[in-house]
PDB file of C-alpha atoms and ligand atoms in Angstrom:
ATOM      1  CA  MET A   1     110.345 103.023  77.553  1.00 49.00           C
ATOM      2  CA  ASP A   2     107.217 101.117  77.308  1.00 48.00           C
ATOM      3  CA  GLU A   3     104.526 103.560  76.827  1.00 51.00           C
ATOM      4  CA  SER A   4     101.614 102.055  76.961  1.00 68.00           C
ATOM      5  CA  ILE A   5     101.066 102.361  80.274  1.00 78.00           C
ATOM      6  CA  PHE A   6     100.736 106.349  79.787  1.00 79.00           C
ATOM      7  CA  THR A   7      98.128 108.103  78.751  1.00 81.00           C
ATOM      8  CA  GLU A   8      98.495 110.387  75.145  1.00 77.00           C
ATOM      9  CA  GLU A   9      98.189 113.339  77.690  1.00 82.00           C
ATOM     10  CA  GLU A  10     100.543 111.877  80.182  1.00 82.00           C
ATOM     11  CA  ILE A  11     103.284 111.172  77.655  1.00 77.00           C
ATOM     12  CA  LYS A  12     103.185 114.573  76.211  1.00 76.00           C
ATOM     13  CA  GLU A  13     103.288 116.205  79.668  1.00 83.00           C
ATOM     14  CA  LEU A  14     106.700 113.977  80.707  1.00 80.00           C
ATOM     15  CA  ASN A  15     107.882 115.206  77.053  1.00 72.00           C
ATOM     16  CA  LYS A  16     107.834 118.978  77.757  1.00 78.00           C
ATOM     17  CA  ILE A  17     108.650 118.265  81.415  1.00 78.00           C
ATOM     18  CA  SER A  18     112.419 116.896  79.922  1.00 71.00           C
ATOM     19  CA  GLN A  19     113.258 119.387  77.891  1.00 65.00           C
ATOM     20  CA  LEU A  20     112.638 121.937  80.450  1.00 70.00           C
ATOM     21  CA  PRO A  21     115.705 123.741  82.184  1.00 65.00           C
ATOM     22  CA  GLU A  22     117.103 121.484  85.184  1.00 67.00           C
ATOM     23  CA  GLU A  23     115.553 124.185  87.574  1.00 72.00           C
ATOM     24  CA  GLU A  24     111.677 124.232  86.293  1.00 78.00           C
ATOM     25  CA  GLN A  25     111.904 120.243  85.869  1.00 76.00           C
ATOM     26  CA  LYS A  26     112.016 120.062  90.199  1.00 77.00           C
ATOM     27  CA  LYS A  27     109.178 122.376  90.287  1.00 82.00           C
ATOM     28  CA  VAL A  28     106.599 120.865  87.951  1.00 85.00           C
ATOM     29  CA  LEU A  29     107.836 116.948  88.344  1.00 83.00           C
ATOM     30  CA  PRO A  30     106.942 115.975  91.752  1.00 83.00           C
ATOM     31  CA  GLU A  31     103.642 117.039  91.277  1.00 85.00           C
ATOM     32  CA  PHE A  32     103.331 115.696  88.183  1.00 86.00           C
ATOM     33  CA  LEU A  33     104.823 112.186  89.783  1.00 86.00           C
ATOM     34  CA  LYS A  34     102.031 112.281  92.104  1.00 86.00           C
ATOM     35  CA  LYS A  35      99.940 111.830  89.615  1.00 86.00           C
ATOM     36  CA  LEU A  36     100.916 108.621  88.206  1.00 86.00           C
ATOM     37  CA  SER A  37      99.987 105.231  88.783  1.00 85.00           C
ATOM     38  CA  PRO A  38     102.696 102.621  91.032  1.00 82.00           C
ATOM     39  CA  GLU A  39     102.796 101.001  87.565  1.00 82.00           C
ATOM     40  CA  GLN A  40     103.562 103.632  85.646  1.00 81.00           C
ATOM     41  CA  LEU A  41     105.933 104.673  88.651  1.00 81.00           C
ATOM     42  CA  ASN A  42     107.998 101.590  88.504  1.00 77.00           C
ATOM     43  CA  VAL A  43     107.979 101.971  84.448  1.00 73.00           C
ATOM     44  CA  LEU A  44     109.066 105.402  85.088  1.00 74.00           C
ATOM     45  CA  LYS A  45     111.720 104.303  87.289  1.00 67.00           C
ATOM     46  CA  GLN A  46     113.850 102.050  85.319  1.00 64.00           C
ATOM     47  CA  SER A  47     114.034 103.958  82.628  1.00 58.00           C
ATOM     48  CA  GLN A  48     115.096 106.554  84.626  1.00 57.00           C
ATOM     49  CA  PRO A  49     117.084 105.847  87.259  1.00 53.00           C
ATOM     50  CA  SER A  50     118.500 108.804  87.959  1.00 65.00           C
ATOM     51  CA  GLN A  51     115.068 110.035  88.707  1.00 83.00           C
ATOM     52  CA  CYS A  52     114.418 108.527  91.836  1.00 93.00           C
ATOM     53  CA  PRO A  53     112.949 111.404  94.022  1.00 94.00           C
ATOM     54  CA  TYR A  54     114.305 110.534  97.308  1.00 96.00           C
ATOM     55  CA  CYS A  55     118.080 110.341  95.244  1.00 95.00           C
ATOM     56  CA  LEU A  56     117.342 113.304  93.916  1.00 94.00           C
ATOM     57  CA  ILE A  57     116.647 114.670  97.698  1.00 95.00           C
ATOM     58  CA  ALA A  58     119.473 113.256  98.913  1.00 95.00           C
ATOM     59  CA  GLU A  59     121.632 114.758  95.853  1.00 94.00           C
ATOM     60  CA  GLY A  60     120.186 117.996  96.804  1.00 93.00           C
ATOM     61  CA  LYS A  61     118.429 118.492  93.499  1.00 92.00           C
ATOM     62  CA  ILE A  62     114.993 118.336  94.605  1.00 93.00           C
ATOM     63  CA  LYS A  63     114.401 120.764  97.261  1.00 95.00           C
ATOM     64  CA  ALA A  64     113.020 119.049 100.920  1.00 96.00           C
ATOM     65  CA  LYS A  65     111.060 119.814 104.694  1.00 97.00           C
ATOM     66  CA  LYS A  66     114.282 118.114 105.533  1.00 98.00           C
ATOM     67  CA  ILE A  67     114.157 117.796 109.978  1.00 98.00           C
ATOM     68  CA  TYR A  68     117.854 116.044 109.971  1.00 98.00           C
ATOM     69  CA  GLU A  69     120.853 115.024 107.720  1.00 97.00           C
ATOM     70  CA  ASP A  70     123.942 113.452 108.066  1.00 97.00           C
ATOM     71  CA  ASN A  71     125.865 111.337 105.859  1.00 96.00           C
ATOM     72  CA  GLU A  72     123.718 108.210 105.663  1.00 96.00           C
ATOM     73  CA  LEU A  73     120.946 109.307 106.436  1.00 97.00           C
ATOM     74  CA  VAL A  74     117.636 112.010 105.520  1.00 98.00           C
ATOM     75  CA  ALA A  75     114.888 112.471 107.466  1.00 98.00           C
ATOM     76  CA  ALA A  76     112.348 115.210 106.249  1.00 98.00           C
ATOM     77  CA  LEU A  77     108.405 116.120 106.362  1.00 98.00           C
ATOM     78  CA  GLU A  78     106.127 113.943 104.524  1.00 96.00           C
ATOM     79  CA  ILE A  79     104.725 116.176 101.393  1.00 93.00           C
ATOM     80  CA  ASN A  80     101.337 114.563 101.568  1.00 94.00           C
ATOM     81  CA  PRO A  81     101.000 113.478 105.108  1.00 96.00           C
ATOM     82  CA  ALA A  82      98.092 111.241 106.899  1.00 95.00           C
ATOM     83  CA  SER A  83      98.505 113.673 109.990  1.00 94.00           C
ATOM     84  CA  LEU A  84     100.737 117.129 110.268  1.00 94.00           C
ATOM     85  CA  GLY A  85     104.559 116.048 111.220  1.00 96.00           C
ATOM     86  CA  HIS A  86     103.989 112.538 109.107  1.00 98.00           C
ATOM     87  CA  ALA A  87     108.065 111.961 108.548  1.00 98.00           C
ATOM     88  CA  ILE A  88     110.523 110.553 106.669  1.00 98.00           C
ATOM     89  CA  VAL A  89     113.883 109.153 106.792  1.00 98.00           C
ATOM     90  CA  PHE A  90     115.899 107.244 104.101  1.00 98.00           C
ATOM     91  CA  PRO A  91     119.386 106.441 103.322  1.00 97.00           C
ATOM     92  CA  LYS A  92     121.145 108.499 100.906  1.00 96.00           C
ATOM     93  CA  LYS A  93     122.046 105.791  98.799  1.00 95.00           C
ATOM     94  CA  HIS A  94     119.580 103.279  96.224  1.00 94.00           C
ATOM     95  CA  PHE A  95     118.363 100.850  98.673  1.00 95.00           C
ATOM     96  CA  SER A  96     115.358  99.361  97.366  1.00 94.00           C
ATOM     97  CA  VAL A  97     114.333  97.423 100.281  1.00 95.00           C
ATOM     98  CA  LEU A  98     115.176  97.121 104.443  1.00 95.00           C
ATOM     99  CA  ALA A  99     116.876  93.559 103.925  1.00 93.00           C
ATOM    100  CA  GLN A 100     120.219  95.764 101.545  1.00 94.00           C
ATOM    101  CA  LEU A 101     121.192  97.357 104.878  1.00 93.00           C
ATOM    102  CA  LYS A 102     123.978  95.480 106.037  1.00 90.00           C
ATOM    103  CA  ASP A 103     123.351  97.315 109.818  1.00 93.00           C
ATOM    104  CA  VAL A 104     119.811  99.216 110.573  1.00 95.00           C
ATOM    105  CA  GLY A 105     121.541 100.915 113.095  1.00 96.00           C
ATOM    106  CA  ASN A 106     122.160 104.313 112.584  1.00 96.00           C
ATOM    107  CA  LEU A 107     119.050 104.402 110.954  1.00 97.00           C
ATOM    108  CA  PHE A 108     116.247 103.201 113.839  1.00 97.00           C
ATOM    109  CA  ASN A 109     118.280 105.356 116.327  1.00 98.00           C
ATOM    110  CA  ILE A 110     117.114 108.146 114.279  1.00 98.00           C
ATOM    111  CA  ILE A 111     113.729 106.825 113.832  1.00 98.00           C
ATOM    112  CA  ASN A 112     113.729 106.624 117.533  1.00 98.00           C
ATOM    113  CA  LYS A 113     114.683 109.701 117.886  1.00 98.00           C
ATOM    114  CA  ILE A 114     112.168 111.479 115.435  1.00 98.00           C
ATOM    115  CA  SER A 115     109.252 109.409 116.929  1.00 98.00           C
ATOM    116  CA  SER A 116     110.592 110.570 120.643  1.00 98.00           C
ATOM    117  CA  VAL A 117     110.642 114.304 119.260  1.00 98.00           C
ATOM    118  CA  LEU A 118     107.513 113.503 118.013  1.00 98.00           C
ATOM    119  CA  PHE A 119     105.855 112.799 121.144  1.00 98.00           C
ATOM    120  CA  GLU A 120     106.945 115.202 123.027  1.00 98.00           C
ATOM    121  CA  THR A 121     106.759 118.737 120.274  1.00 98.00           C
ATOM    122  CA  LEU A 122     103.529 118.466 118.434  1.00 97.00           C
ATOM    123  CA  LYS A 123     102.210 116.220 121.722  1.00 97.00           C
ATOM    124  CA  ALA A 124     101.927 113.153 119.545  1.00 98.00           C
ATOM    125  CA  GLN A 125      99.431 109.995 121.628  1.00 97.00           C
ATOM    126  CA  GLY A 126     101.563 107.773 119.515  1.00 97.00           C
ATOM    127  CA  THR A 127     103.254 107.146 116.386  1.00 98.00           C
ATOM    128  CA  ASN A 128     103.241 104.409 113.969  1.00 97.00           C
ATOM    129  CA  ILE A 129     107.008 103.159 112.249  1.00 97.00           C
ATOM    130  CA  LEU A 130     106.158 101.703 108.996  1.00 97.00           C
ATOM    131  CA  VAL A 131     108.215 100.363 105.883  1.00 97.00           C
ATOM    132  CA  SER A 132     107.324  99.391 103.269  1.00 96.00           C
ATOM    133  CA  ASN A 133     109.665  96.604 101.576  1.00 95.00           C
ATOM    134  CA  GLY A 134     108.628  95.747  97.916  1.00 93.00           C
ATOM    135  CA  PRO A 135     105.639  96.584  95.574  1.00 92.00           C
ATOM    136  CA  ALA A 136     103.580  93.985  97.153  1.00 94.00           C
ATOM    137  CA  ALA A 137     103.495  95.484 100.259  1.00 94.00           C
ATOM    138  CA  GLY A 138     102.291  98.526  98.744  1.00 91.00           C
ATOM    139  CA  GLN A 139     106.174 100.745  98.359  1.00 93.00           C
ATOM    140  CA  ILE A 140     105.931 102.575  95.681  1.00 91.00           C
ATOM    141  CA  ILE A 141     109.154 104.136  94.490  1.00 93.00           C
ATOM    142  CA  PRO A 142     111.538 101.432  95.301  1.00 93.00           C
ATOM    143  CA  HIS A 143     114.060 103.312  97.455  1.00 95.00           C
ATOM    144  CA  LEU A 144     113.845 102.279 101.309  1.00 97.00           C
ATOM    145  CA  VAL A 145     111.810 104.820 103.266  1.00 97.00           C
ATOM    146  CA  VAL A 146     111.002 104.592 106.331  1.00 98.00           C
ATOM    147  CA  GLU A 147     107.740 106.111 107.501  1.00 98.00           C
ATOM    148  CA  ILE A 148     107.143 108.249 111.453  1.00 98.00           C
ATOM    149  CA  ILE A 149     103.105 108.765 111.756  1.00 98.00           C
ATOM    150  CA  PRO A 150     102.106 111.166 114.341  1.00 98.00           C
ATOM    151  CA  ARG A 151      99.019 109.778 116.135  1.00 97.00           C
ATOM    152  CA  PHE A 152      96.370 110.915 117.800  1.00 96.00           C
ATOM    153  CA  GLU A 153      92.906 110.302 120.085  1.00 94.00           C
ATOM    154  CA  LYS A 154      89.664 110.015 116.849  1.00 92.00           C
ATOM    155  CA  ASP A 155      92.465 110.685 114.634  1.00 94.00           C
ATOM    156  CA  LYS A 156      90.764 108.774 111.955  1.00 93.00           C
ATOM    157  CA  ILE A 157      93.746 106.969 110.254  1.00 94.00           C
ATOM    158  CA  SER A 158      92.953 103.289 109.893  1.00 91.00           C
ATOM    159  CA  PHE A 159      95.570 100.810 108.680  1.00 87.00           C
ATOM    160  CA  ASN A 160      92.594  98.526 108.710  1.00 87.00           C
ATOM    161  CA  LEU A 161      94.681  94.752 108.901  1.00 89.00           C
ATOM    162  CA  PRO A 162      92.450  92.310 107.779  1.00 92.00           C
ATOM    163  CA  ARG A 163      92.684  89.459 111.247  1.00 94.00           C
ATOM    164  CA  LYS A 164      91.408  86.080 111.214  1.00 95.00           C
ATOM    165  CA  LYS A 165      91.665  83.351 113.817  1.00 96.00           C
ATOM    166  CA  ALA A 166      94.757  80.475 113.102  1.00 97.00           C
ATOM    167  CA  SER A 167      94.248  77.569 113.325  1.00 97.00           C
ATOM    168  CA  GLU A 168      96.649  75.200 116.044  1.00 98.00           C
ATOM    169  CA  GLU A 169      97.978  73.838 112.592  1.00 98.00           C
ATOM    170  CA  ASP A 170      98.589  76.767 110.714  1.00 97.00           C
ATOM    171  CA  LEU A 171     100.654  78.343 113.659  1.00 97.00           C
ATOM    172  CA  GLU A 172     102.823  75.287 114.261  1.00 98.00           C
ATOM    173  CA  LYS A 173     103.379  74.852 110.825  1.00 97.00           C
ATOM    174  CA  ILE A 174     105.683  78.954 111.061  1.00 97.00           C
ATOM    175  CA  LEU A 175     107.109  78.178 113.681  1.00 97.00           C
ATOM    176  CA  SER A 176     108.865  75.416 112.634  1.00 97.00           C
ATOM    177  CA  LEU A 177     109.810  77.096 109.277  1.00 97.00           C
ATOM    178  CA  LEU A 178     111.099  80.159 111.296  1.00 97.00           C
ATOM    179  CA  LYS A 179     112.062  78.844 114.186  1.00 96.00           C
ATOM    180  CA  GLY A 180     116.444  78.937 114.369  1.00 94.00           C
ATOM    181  CA  LYS A 181     116.638  81.103 111.885  1.00 94.00           C
ATOM    182  CA  ILE A 182     116.808  84.371 113.459  1.00 92.00           C
ATOM    183  CA  VAL A 183     120.474  84.403 113.744  1.00 92.00           C
ATOM    184  CA  LEU A 184     122.332  87.951 113.317  1.00 86.00           C
ATOM    185  CA  GLU A 185     125.493  86.671 111.708  1.00 77.00           C
ATOM    186  CA  LYS A 186     128.587  87.760 114.048  1.00 74.00           C
ATOM    187  CA  LYS A 187     130.392  90.883 113.181  1.00 64.00           C
ATOM    188  CA  GLU A 188     133.968  90.103 112.855  1.00 64.00           C
ATOM    189  CA  PRO A 189     135.816  92.553 115.363  1.00 62.00           C
ATOM    190  CA  GLU A 190     138.536  94.864 114.014  1.00 56.00           C
ATOM    191  CA  LYS A 191     141.901  93.906 114.688  1.00 62.00           C
ATOM    192  CA  PRO A 192     144.394  95.394 115.288  1.00 58.00           C
ATOM    193  CA  LYS A 193     146.848  95.950 113.214  1.00 58.00           C
ATOM    194  CA  GLU A 194     150.153  96.079 115.154  1.00 60.00           C
ATOM    195  CA  PRO A 195     149.562  93.244 118.424  1.00 56.00           C
ATOM    196  CA  ILE A 196     149.698  94.843 121.403  1.00 55.00           C
ATOM    197  CA  LYS A 197     152.990  95.031 124.097  1.00 56.00           C
ATOM    198  CA  ILE A 198     151.969  94.873 127.042  1.00 56.00           C
ATOM    199  CA  SER A 199     155.492  95.483 129.306  1.00 54.00           C
ATOM    200  CA  LYS A 200     155.999  92.715 132.096  1.00 54.00           C
ATOM    201  CA  LYS A 201     155.353  95.448 134.562  1.00 53.00           C
ATOM    202  CA  GLN A 202     151.835  96.500 133.278  1.00 51.00           C
ATOM    203  CA  GLU A 203     150.870  92.648 133.401  1.00 50.00           C
ATOM    204  CA  ARG A 204     151.589  92.766 137.063  1.00 51.00           C
ATOM    205  CA  MET A 205     148.721  96.040 137.252  1.00 50.00           C
ATOM    206  CA  PRO A 206     145.545  95.058 138.566  1.00 48.00           C
TER     207      PRO A 206
HETATM  208 ZN1   ZN B 301     116.443 106.238  95.014  1.00 73.42          ZN
END
C-alpha cells in the first residue's frame, strides 16, 4: 500500500482497526472511512478490494437501513443525507460505473418507484436522481451507486452547475460527434429449444 498519503495517526488507527475482531471492525470502520479524502479511499480500496462498503452491505457484513432488496439490488437510506429520505440504490455485484450494467431496466424501475414513494410518503416536492460515474464526476468509492434526493422548496440544496452560452459552432461540432452514435444494441430474442409444431387443425384457427 502507498502509505505516504496517510498521516502517521491515520496509519496507526488503520492498523488498530485491522487487528480488531470482525464485529468491532464493522462498528468503527465506516466512521473512519468518512474522515478520509477521495484519494485516500481510492488507495485503500485498491489495496483491500474486499473492504468496499457497498459490497460489505450487500454481503450483510455492514448493517444498513435497507428500504428494498432483491437478488440484484439493495436500496438503503444514505447515512449522511442531503435531506431526510435521501436514498441510495446499488447493484450487489461490484460494478464501478453504470456502463458495466448490461441492462438497467430493474435498477431504473426501482429508482423510479423510490422516487414516487418519496413524493407520496415524505411529501417531497421534487427529487434529484444522481449517478456519479468515475472520480472526475465526484465518485469516491468505485462501486456504482444511484442517489435519490428528495427536494423541498427552500431546502438550500444546490448543485451549482456552472452554465455558459455555447457558440453555434461548438454545438454543431458536438452534435456531429454524437448524432448517430446513440444506438441500442439489439437483444437476441430467446430461441425455443424445440421448434414449435403446429398441426393443420391449429393453423386454420383464427
Ligand atoms: Zn463494491
